[in-house]
Amino acid sequence: MKLVSVENLSVRYGGNTILQRVDLDIEKGEIVTIVGPNGSGKTSLLKAIIGAVEPAKGCVTLKPGLKIGYVPQRLNFNPTLPITVERFMRLTAKADTRSCIAALETAGVPKVLKEQMSGLSGGQFQRVLLAGALLGRPEILLLDEATQGLDQPGSAAFYRQIEAVRRETGCAIMMISHDLHVVMSASDRVICLNGHVCCAGTPAVVASAPEYKALFGDGTDGALALYRHDHDHNHDHNHDHNLKTHETAE
Amino acid sequence: MLDDFMMRAALAGIGVALAAAPLGCFVVWRRMAYFGDATAHAAILGIALSLAMEISIFAGALSVSLLMAWTVTQLSARGYAIDTLLGVLAHSTLAVGLVVVSFLSGIRIDLMAYLFGDILAVSHADLAIIWGGAALVIALISWRWSPLLITTLNEELAHASGLNPNREKLILTLSLGITVAVAIKVVGVLLIAAMLIIPTAAARNLARTPEAMAVMGAVIGIISAVAGLKAAYVFDTPAGPSIVCVASTFFAIFTTIGSVWRKPS
C-alpha cells in the first residue's frame, strides 16, 4: 500500500528550478533515506510532501487520511520561550500525560517529561522532537536532518532508535540526511538526489553507483565499509568530506 | 467613577497592558522587537494623514500600522535583510509623518502627545476604543494560541500538523496593528514597543510555561501602568514614560533574581 506517491514533481523558487521530474513512492513500513549535496532539493522534496511548497509541475498524492509525524531539523527555539517537554508534545497532538510518557519511552528519553525544553542536551532534544511526532500515532515519520548538531556516535544511536521505532510501531520512515555513513545502514532504500533522482536502490547498490560516486567522491568505499561495520567506531581512511572533522575530534 | 480622569487613565493603561502581554510574548519569542517598533513609528504617518484628511486618528493610525506590518511581512518573506528593511521603513515613515504634520498649518497639534502619549486626556470614547481593541486582540490570540506557538517553533511542523503558518502570522500582524493604534494615546508611538516587550521579558524570568509568561506579563504590565500613573501624579513626570520606567524596574529586578536563582543548578 502506497502511503506517499510523488509523480513527475518539479519545484521552483523564484526563477530557479530546485527539483525536476522526481518520482517516488513510499510503502507501508519501509525506511527510505534521501541523500544529496547541499542545495540538491532534499528539503524542498520534504516540504512538497507536507504541503509547505506548491509543486510547479507534477503532484504529490498522500493516502487519504494519512497521519504524518514530522521531526524538524531544529526548532526556532529561543531561551525566551519557557516550555516544558510535556506542553510541547501536547501542542501538536491531543494526548494525555500517559501517552506522552509512552512516546518518550519509545524515543529513548523516558524521564524528561517535566523538564524545560531549553535545558535538554542536543541528543535529548532530538529525541523529544521524535517523541512529539510519535504521539499522533503516525503511519509515516518524516525526518529533516534530524541529527544535525549531534556527533557521529550520537547520530548512530539516534538512527538505531529510529529502527527500533519502526520495529515497535510499524510506521514508514522517510529521512533526509547528511550523515551518509551512518544513515545508510538503517535504510531499506536510499534515494540519491541532486535536483533530480540520480540513483536509487538498496544502500549497497547506491553506494557503488557511478552517479553517487560522482557526487560524493571516492570516499564512498569508506562509507560502504562503515555501513557494513558497526557504526559506533571509526576507521582511519582518508575521506575527502565531512568525516574528517570527526577524526580530528577523536 | 469614569468621570475621574485618573480613573480613566488607569483603565486605559490596564487595557493596553492586557492586550500587549499575549502579543508581546510572540514579539519576544519570534524576535520581532524591531518589527513592533517599526509598526509603531509608522503610526505617526497615519496620525498626520488622518489630521490632514480630517478622519479619525484611530482609523488613520490603524490603517498605516497594518499596511506597515503587512509590507514588512511580505518583503521579509521574499528574503530582504530584515533589520535594514525595518530601519529604512521605520525611520522613513516617522520622518515623513513629522514633515506632513509641519504642513498642517491650520491646526495646532501637540506632537508630544502622539510621540509620548497623553494618557491623562483619555476620553470616554478613547476608553471604549482601547478596551474594544484590547478585547479583539486578546480574543484573536487566545483563539489561535496553540497554532501560533507551533508556527513560532517551526513552520514546517505547522504545515505537517495541517496548519497554514501564513494565516497564523497574519493574526499577529493584525493584532500588532490594533495594539499600536490603541496604545498611542497611552504611551505614544515611541514607547509602544516598550509595553509589548518589557513586561513579558520581565515575566520570562518567573514563568515555566508559555501561558504563565503571558499572564504574568499582563500582571506586570497592569502594575506598571497603575504605579507609573501614580508616580507621574506624585512627581509631576510625563505619564507614558513613567509607566515604562516602572516596567523597566520590574525587568531589572526579575532578571537579577532569575540569574541568581538559576546559578546553583
Coordinates of C-alpha atoms in Angstrom, one line a residue:
Chain A
M1 CA 0.0 0.0 0.0
K2 CA 1.5 3.3 -1.0
L3 CA 1.5 6.0 1.7
V4 CA 3.1 8.7 -0.4
S5 CA 3.2 8.9 -4.1
V6 CA 5.2 11.6 -5.9
E7 CA 4.8 11.8 -9.6
N8 CA 6.9 13.9 -12.0
L9 CA 7.4 16.6 -9.3
S10 CA 9.0 19.9 -10.1
V11 CA 9.6 22.7 -7.6
R12 CA 10.7 26.2 -8.3
Y13 CA 11.7 29.1 -6.1
G14 CA 11.7 32.4 -7.8
G15 CA 13.2 31.6 -11.2
N16 CA 15.3 28.6 -10.0
T17 CA 14.3 25.1 -10.6
I18 CA 15.1 23.2 -7.4
L19 CA 13.6 19.8 -8.3
Q20 CA 12.5 18.4 -11.6
R21 CA 10.8 15.2 -12.7
V22 CA 11.0 13.4 -9.3
D23 CA 9.1 10.2 -8.9
L24 CA 9.0 8.5 -5.6
D25 CA 6.7 6.1 -3.7
I26 CA 6.8 5.2 -0.1
E27 CA 5.3 1.9 1.0
K28 CA 4.0 1.0 4.4
G29 CA 6.7 0.3 7.0
E30 CA 9.8 1.0 4.9
I31 CA 12.7 3.2 5.7
V32 CA 13.7 5.5 2.9
T33 CA 16.7 7.8 3.1
I34 CA 17.2 10.8 0.9
V35 CA 20.8 11.8 0.4
G36 CA 22.3 14.5 -1.7
P37 CA 24.6 17.5 -1.6
N38 CA 23.6 20.9 -0.2
G39 CA 21.1 22.6 -2.5
S40 CA 20.0 19.3 -4.1
G41 CA 16.4 19.8 -3.2
K42 CA 16.1 17.3 -0.3
T43 CA 14.3 19.7 2.0
S44 CA 12.1 21.0 -0.9
L45 CA 11.0 17.4 -1.5
L46 CA 10.0 17.0 2.1
K47 CA 8.2 20.4 2.1
A48 CA 6.3 19.4 -1.0
I49 CA 5.2 16.2 0.7
I50 CA 3.9 18.1 3.8
G51 CA 2.3 20.8 1.6
A52 CA 4.6 23.6 2.6
V53 CA 5.5 24.3 -1.0
E54 CA 3.3 24.1 -4.1
P55 CA 4.6 21.9 -6.9
A56 CA 5.4 23.8 -10.1
K57 CA 4.6 20.6 -12.0
G58 CA 3.5 17.1 -11.1
C59 CA 1.8 16.1 -8.0
V60 CA 2.1 14.6 -4.5
T61 CA -0.6 12.2 -3.5
L62 CA -1.0 11.1 0.1
K63 CA -3.0 8.1 1.2
P64 CA -6.4 9.6 2.3
G65 CA -6.3 10.4 6.0
L66 CA -2.6 9.7 6.2
K67 CA -1.2 10.5 9.6
I68 CA 2.2 12.3 9.3
G69 CA 4.7 12.7 12.1
Y70 CA 7.2 15.4 11.3
V71 CA 10.6 15.7 13.0
P72 CA 12.0 19.1 12.2
Q73 CA 15.7 19.9 11.7
R74 CA 15.6 22.1 14.7
L75 CA 13.1 24.4 16.4
N76 CA 13.2 28.1 16.0
F77 CA 13.7 27.8 19.7
N78 CA 15.0 30.6 21.8
P79 CA 15.5 30.7 25.6
T80 CA 12.9 33.4 26.0
L81 CA 10.2 30.8 25.3
P82 CA 9.6 28.8 28.5
I83 CA 8.0 25.5 27.7
T84 CA 8.1 22.1 29.3
V85 CA 8.6 18.9 27.3
E86 CA 5.0 17.8 28.1
R87 CA 3.5 21.1 27.0
F88 CA 5.5 21.0 23.7
M89 CA 4.4 17.4 23.0
R90 CA 0.7 18.2 23.6
L91 CA 0.8 21.2 21.3
T92 CA 0.7 19.2 18.1
A93 CA -1.3 16.2 19.4
K94 CA -4.2 15.7 21.7
A95 CA -2.9 13.3 24.2
D96 CA -2.8 12.6 27.9
T97 CA 0.3 12.5 30.2
R98 CA 0.4 8.7 30.0
S99 CA 0.7 8.7 26.2
C100 CA 3.4 11.4 26.4
I101 CA 5.4 9.2 28.8
A102 CA 5.0 6.2 26.5
A103 CA 6.1 8.2 23.4
L104 CA 9.1 9.5 25.3
E105 CA 10.0 5.9 26.3
T106 CA 9.8 4.8 22.7
A107 CA 12.0 7.7 21.7
G108 CA 14.6 6.7 24.4
V109 CA 14.1 9.6 26.8
P110 CA 11.7 8.4 29.5
K111 CA 12.5 10.9 32.2
V112 CA 12.3 14.3 30.7
L113 CA 8.6 15.0 30.8
K114 CA 8.7 17.9 33.2
E115 CA 12.0 19.4 32.1
Q116 CA 12.2 22.7 30.3
M117 CA 13.0 22.3 26.6
S118 CA 15.8 24.8 26.9
G119 CA 17.5 22.6 29.5
L120 CA 17.8 19.5 27.3
S121 CA 21.0 18.3 25.6
G122 CA 21.2 18.1 21.8
G123 CA 20.5 14.3 21.8
Q124 CA 17.7 14.6 24.2
F125 CA 16.2 17.5 22.3
Q126 CA 16.1 15.5 19.0
R127 CA 14.5 12.5 20.8
V128 CA 11.8 14.8 22.3
L129 CA 11.0 16.0 18.8
L130 CA 10.8 12.4 17.7
A131 CA 8.5 11.6 20.7
G132 CA 6.3 14.6 19.8
A133 CA 6.0 13.2 16.3
L134 CA 5.2 9.7 17.6
L135 CA 2.5 11.0 19.9
G136 CA 0.0 11.3 17.0
R137 CA 0.5 7.6 16.1
P138 CA 1.8 8.4 12.6
E139 CA 1.8 6.0 9.7
I140 CA 4.8 7.8 8.3
L141 CA 7.6 9.7 10.0
L142 CA 9.4 12.4 8.1
L143 CA 12.8 13.5 9.5
D144 CA 14.6 16.5 8.1
E145 CA 18.3 16.2 9.0
A146 CA 17.2 15.2 12.5
T147 CA 20.7 14.6 13.7
Q148 CA 22.2 18.0 12.9
G149 CA 24.3 19.1 15.8
L150 CA 24.9 15.5 17.1
D151 CA 28.3 13.9 16.9
Q152 CA 28.7 10.7 15.0
P153 CA 28.1 8.2 17.8
G154 CA 25.1 10.4 18.8
S155 CA 23.7 10.2 15.3
A156 CA 24.3 6.5 15.1
A157 CA 22.4 6.0 18.4
F158 CA 19.6 8.2 17.1
Y159 CA 19.2 6.2 13.9
R160 CA 19.2 2.9 15.9
Q161 CA 16.3 4.5 17.9
I162 CA 14.5 5.1 14.5
E163 CA 14.9 1.5 13.6
A164 CA 13.5 0.5 16.9
V165 CA 10.6 2.8 16.4
R166 CA 9.8 1.2 13.1
R167 CA 10.0 -2.3 14.7
E168 CA 7.7 -1.3 17.5
T169 CA 5.1 0.8 15.6
G170 CA 5.5 -0.4 12.1
C171 CA 5.4 3.1 10.7
A172 CA 7.2 4.1 7.5
I173 CA 10.1 6.5 7.7
M174 CA 11.4 8.9 5.3
M175 CA 14.5 10.8 6.3
I176 CA 16.9 13.3 4.9
S177 CA 20.5 13.2 6.0
H178 CA 24.0 14.4 5.5
D179 CA 25.3 11.5 7.6
L180 CA 25.7 9.2 4.7
H181 CA 27.9 6.8 6.6
V182 CA 25.6 6.3 9.5
V183 CA 22.2 6.6 8.0
M184 CA 22.5 4.1 5.2
S185 CA 22.9 1.1 7.4
A186 CA 19.4 1.6 8.7
S187 CA 17.7 2.2 5.3
D188 CA 15.7 -0.2 3.2
R189 CA 16.1 2.1 0.2
V190 CA 18.4 5.1 -0.5
I191 CA 17.5 7.8 -3.0
C192 CA 20.3 10.0 -4.1
L193 CA 19.0 13.4 -5.1
N194 CA 20.6 16.3 -7.0
G195 CA 17.8 18.3 -8.4
H196 CA 16.5 15.0 -9.8
V197 CA 16.8 11.4 -8.7
C198 CA 20.4 10.4 -9.6
C199 CA 20.1 6.9 -8.4
A200 CA 18.0 4.8 -6.1
G201 CA 18.1 1.3 -4.6
T202 CA 19.4 -0.6 -1.6
P203 CA 22.2 1.1 0.3
A204 CA 24.8 -1.2 -1.3
V205 CA 23.6 -0.5 -4.8
V206 CA 23.5 3.3 -4.3
A207 CA 26.9 3.4 -2.7
S208 CA 28.5 1.7 -5.7
A209 CA 26.6 3.6 -8.3
P210 CA 28.7 5.9 -10.5
E211 CA 26.3 8.8 -10.1
Y212 CA 26.7 8.6 -6.3
K213 CA 30.5 8.4 -6.6
A214 CA 30.4 11.4 -8.9
L215 CA 28.5 13.4 -6.3
F216 CA 30.2 12.3 -3.1
G217 CA 33.8 11.4 -4.4
D218 CA 35.8 8.4 -3.8
G219 CA 35.3 8.3 -0.1
T220 CA 32.3 6.2 -0.7
D221 CA 34.3 3.0 -0.3
G222 CA 34.8 4.0 3.2
A223 CA 31.1 4.8 3.5
L224 CA 30.2 1.3 2.5
A225 CA 32.8 -0.2 4.8
L226 CA 31.3 1.8 7.6
Y227 CA 27.9 0.8 6.6
R228 CA 28.9 -2.9 6.8
H229 CA 30.6 -2.5 10.1
D230 CA 29.4 -1.4 13.5
H231 CA 28.7 2.3 13.2
D232 CA 29.9 3.2 16.7
H233 CA 33.6 3.2 15.8
N234 CA 35.6 4.9 13.1
H235 CA 38.1 4.0 10.5
D236 CA 41.2 5.9 9.6
H237 CA 40.5 6.5 6.0
N238 CA 41.4 9.5 4.0
H239 CA 38.0 10.9 3.4
D240 CA 37.6 14.0 1.4
H241 CA 34.4 15.1 3.1
N242 CA 32.9 15.7 6.4
L243 CA 34.1 12.7 8.3
K244 CA 37.4 14.5 8.7
T245 CA 36.1 16.8 11.3
H246 CA 35.2 13.8 13.4
E247 CA 38.5 12.1 13.0
T248 CA 40.3 15.2 14.3
A249 CA 37.9 15.3 17.2
E250 CA 38.9 11.9 18.4
Chain B
M1 CA -16.4 56.7 38.5
L2 CA -15.4 57.2 34.9
D3 CA -15.7 60.9 35.3
D4 CA -12.4 61.0 37.2
F5 CA -9.6 61.5 34.7
M6 CA -7.2 59.4 36.8
M7 CA -9.6 56.5 36.8
R8 CA -10.0 56.7 33.0
A9 CA -6.2 56.9 32.6
A10 CA -5.7 53.8 34.8
L11 CA -8.4 51.9 32.9
A12 CA -6.7 52.9 29.6
G13 CA -3.3 51.7 30.8
I14 CA -4.8 48.4 32.1
G15 CA -6.5 47.8 28.7
V16 CA -3.3 48.3 26.8
A17 CA -1.3 46.2 29.3
L18 CA -3.8 43.3 28.8
A19 CA -3.6 43.4 25.0
A20 CA 0.2 43.9 25.0
A21 CA 1.0 40.9 27.2
P22 CA -0.1 38.0 25.0
L23 CA 1.0 39.8 21.8
G24 CA 4.3 40.8 23.4
C25 CA 5.1 37.2 24.2
F26 CA 5.1 36.4 20.5
V27 CA 7.1 39.6 19.7
V28 CA 9.7 38.4 22.1
W29 CA 9.7 34.7 21.0
R30 CA 9.7 35.5 17.3
R31 CA 12.4 38.2 17.8
M32 CA 10.1 40.8 16.4
A33 CA 11.1 43.7 18.7
Y34 CA 12.2 45.9 15.9
F35 CA 9.1 44.9 13.9
G36 CA 6.9 46.2 16.7
D37 CA 9.0 49.4 16.8
A38 CA 8.7 50.0 13.1
T39 CA 5.0 49.4 13.1
A40 CA 4.6 51.9 15.9
H41 CA 6.7 54.5 14.3
A42 CA 4.7 54.2 11.1
A43 CA 1.6 55.2 13.1
I44 CA 2.8 58.8 13.3
L45 CA 2.4 58.9 9.5
G46 CA -1.1 57.6 9.9
I47 CA -1.8 60.3 12.5
A48 CA -0.5 63.0 10.2
L49 CA -2.6 61.8 7.3
S50 CA -5.8 61.5 9.4
L51 CA -5.3 65.0 10.7
A52 CA -4.8 66.3 7.1
M53 CA -7.9 64.4 5.9
E54 CA -9.9 65.1 9.0
I55 CA -10.7 61.5 9.7
S56 CA -10.5 59.6 13.0
I57 CA -6.9 59.4 14.2
F58 CA -7.5 55.8 15.4
A59 CA -8.6 54.8 11.9
G60 CA -5.6 56.5 10.3
A61 CA -3.1 55.0 12.7
L62 CA -4.6 51.6 12.4
S63 CA -4.5 51.5 8.6
V64 CA -1.0 52.8 8.3
S65 CA 0.2 50.4 11.1
L66 CA -1.5 47.5 9.4
L67 CA 0.0 48.5 6.0
M68 CA 3.4 48.7 7.5
A69 CA 3.2 45.4 9.3
W70 CA 1.9 43.7 6.1
T71 CA 4.6 45.3 3.9
V72 CA 7.4 44.1 6.2
T73 CA 5.9 40.6 6.4
Q74 CA 5.7 40.4 2.6
L75 CA 9.1 41.8 1.9
S76 CA 10.9 39.7 4.6
A77 CA 9.2 36.6 3.1
R78 CA 11.0 37.5 -0.1
G79 CA 14.3 37.4 1.6
Y80 CA 15.2 41.1 2.1
A81 CA 17.6 41.7 5.0
I82 CA 15.0 42.3 7.7
D83 CA 17.0 44.7 10.0
T84 CA 17.9 47.1 7.2
L85 CA 14.4 47.0 5.9
L86 CA 12.9 47.8 9.2
G87 CA 15.4 50.6 9.8
V88 CA 14.6 52.2 6.5
L89 CA 10.8 51.8 6.8
A90 CA 10.5 52.8 10.5
H91 CA 12.5 56.0 10.2
S92 CA 11.2 57.0 6.8
T93 CA 7.6 56.7 7.9
L94 CA 8.4 58.6 11.1
A95 CA 10.2 61.3 9.2
V96 CA 7.5 61.6 6.5
G97 CA 4.9 61.8 9.2
L98 CA 6.7 64.6 11.0
V99 CA 7.1 66.5 7.8
V100 CA 3.4 66.1 6.9
V101 CA 2.5 67.4 10.3
S102 CA 4.5 70.6 9.7
F103 CA 2.4 71.3 6.6
L104 CA -0.8 71.3 8.6
S105 CA -0.7 75.0 9.3
G106 CA -4.4 75.4 10.1
I107 CA -4.4 73.0 13.1
R108 CA -2.3 73.4 16.2
I109 CA -1.0 70.0 17.1
D110 CA 0.6 68.8 20.3
L111 CA 3.1 66.5 18.6
M112 CA 4.5 65.4 22.0
A113 CA 1.1 63.9 22.8
Y114 CA 1.4 61.5 19.9
L115 CA 5.1 60.7 20.4
F116 CA 4.9 60.1 24.2
G117 CA 1.2 59.6 24.8
D118 CA -1.4 61.7 26.6
I119 CA -3.0 59.2 28.9
L120 CA -4.4 61.9 31.3
A121 CA -6.5 63.2 28.4
V122 CA -8.2 59.8 27.7
S123 CA -11.9 60.4 26.9
H124 CA -14.9 58.1 27.3
A125 CA -14.7 57.4 23.6
D126 CA -11.0 56.7 23.7
L127 CA -11.6 54.3 26.6
A128 CA -14.2 52.4 24.5
I129 CA -11.8 52.1 21.6
I130 CA -8.9 51.0 23.8
W131 CA -11.0 48.3 25.5
G132 CA -12.7 47.2 22.3
G133 CA -9.3 46.9 20.6
A134 CA -7.7 45.1 23.5
A135 CA -10.6 42.6 23.7
L136 CA -10.3 41.9 20.0
V137 CA -6.5 41.3 20.3
I138 CA -6.9 39.1 23.3
A139 CA -9.7 37.1 21.6
L140 CA -7.7 36.7 18.4
I141 CA -4.6 35.5 20.2
S142 CA -6.3 33.2 22.6
W143 CA -8.3 31.6 19.8
R144 CA -5.1 30.9 17.8
W145 CA -2.8 30.4 20.8
S146 CA -1.6 26.8 20.1
P147 CA -1.3 27.2 16.3
L148 CA 0.7 30.4 16.8
L149 CA 3.0 28.6 19.2
I150 CA 3.6 25.7 16.8
T151 CA 4.2 28.2 13.9
T152 CA 6.7 30.1 16.1
L153 CA 8.5 26.9 17.0
N154 CA 8.8 25.6 13.4
E155 CA 6.8 26.5 10.3
E156 CA 7.2 23.0 8.7
L157 CA 5.9 21.4 11.8
A158 CA 2.9 23.7 11.5
H159 CA 2.4 22.6 7.9
A160 CA 2.7 18.9 8.9
S161 CA 0.1 19.5 11.6
G162 CA -2.3 20.8 8.9
L163 CA -2.0 24.5 9.8
N164 CA -1.3 27.4 7.5
P165 CA 1.6 29.4 9.0
N166 CA 0.9 32.4 6.8
R167 CA -2.6 32.7 8.2
E168 CA -1.3 32.5 11.7
K169 CA 1.3 35.2 11.0
L170 CA -1.5 37.3 9.6
I171 CA -3.2 37.1 13.0
L172 CA -0.1 38.5 14.7
T173 CA 0.2 41.3 12.1
L174 CA -3.4 42.3 12.6
S175 CA -3.0 42.2 16.4
L176 CA 0.1 44.3 16.2
G177 CA -1.7 46.9 14.1
I178 CA -4.6 47.1 16.5
T179 CA -2.4 47.2 19.6
V180 CA -0.3 50.1 18.2
A181 CA -3.4 52.0 17.2
V182 CA -5.0 51.7 20.7
A183 CA -1.7 52.3 22.6
I184 CA -0.9 55.6 21.0
K185 CA -3.0 57.6 23.5
V186 CA -1.4 55.7 26.4
V187 CA 2.3 55.6 25.8
G188 CA 2.8 57.3 22.4
V189 CA 4.3 55.9 19.3
L190 CA 7.9 55.9 20.6
L191 CA 7.2 53.7 23.6
I192 CA 4.6 51.2 22.3
A193 CA 7.2 48.6 21.7
A194 CA 8.3 49.0 25.3
M195 CA 4.9 48.0 26.5
L196 CA 5.0 44.9 24.3
I197 CA 8.4 43.7 25.2
I198 CA 9.4 44.8 28.7
P199 CA 6.6 43.3 30.8
T200 CA 6.8 40.0 29.0
A201 CA 10.6 39.9 29.1
A202 CA 10.4 40.5 32.9
A203 CA 7.8 37.7 33.2
R204 CA 10.1 35.3 31.3
N205 CA 12.3 35.1 34.4
L206 CA 9.5 33.6 36.5
A207 CA 7.4 31.6 34.0
R208 CA 7.8 27.9 33.2
T209 CA 5.1 27.7 30.6
P210 CA 4.1 30.0 27.7
E211 CA 0.7 30.7 29.2
A212 CA 2.2 31.7 32.5
M213 CA 4.5 34.1 30.8
A214 CA 1.5 35.8 29.1
V215 CA -0.5 36.0 32.3
M216 CA 2.5 37.3 34.4
G217 CA 3.3 39.8 31.6
A218 CA -0.2 41.1 31.9
V219 CA 0.0 41.4 35.7
I220 CA 3.4 43.2 35.5
G221 CA 2.0 45.5 32.7
I222 CA -1.0 46.4 34.8
I223 CA 1.0 47.1 37.9
S224 CA 3.4 49.2 35.8
A225 CA 0.5 51.2 34.3
V226 CA -1.1 51.9 37.7
A227 CA 2.1 52.6 39.6
G228 CA 3.5 54.7 36.7
L229 CA 0.4 56.8 36.7
K230 CA 0.6 57.3 40.4
A231 CA 4.3 58.2 40.2
A232 CA 3.6 60.7 37.4
Y233 CA 0.9 62.3 39.6
V234 CA 3.1 62.5 42.6
F235 CA 6.4 63.6 41.0
D236 CA 4.8 65.6 38.1
T237 CA 6.5 63.5 35.5
P238 CA 5.2 62.5 32.0
A239 CA 2.8 59.6 32.4
G240 CA 3.7 57.3 29.4
P241 CA 7.5 57.3 30.1
S242 CA 6.8 56.9 33.9
I243 CA 4.8 53.7 33.1
V244 CA 7.7 52.3 31.0
C245 CA 10.2 53.2 33.8
V246 CA 8.2 51.1 36.3
A247 CA 8.1 48.2 33.8
S248 CA 11.9 48.5 33.3
T249 CA 12.4 48.4 37.0
F250 CA 10.4 45.1 37.2
F251 CA 12.6 43.8 34.4
A252 CA 15.8 44.7 36.2
I253 CA 14.6 43.2 39.5
F254 CA 13.3 39.9 38.0
T255 CA 16.2 39.4 35.7
T256 CA 18.6 39.8 38.7
I257 CA 16.5 37.4 40.8
G258 CA 16.3 35.0 37.8
S259 CA 20.0 34.8 37.3
V260 CA 20.8 34.3 41.0
W261 CA 18.1 31.7 41.2
R262 CA 19.4 29.6 38.2
K263 CA 23.1 29.8 39.2
P264 CA 23.3 26.9 41.7
S265 CA 21.7 24.4 39.3

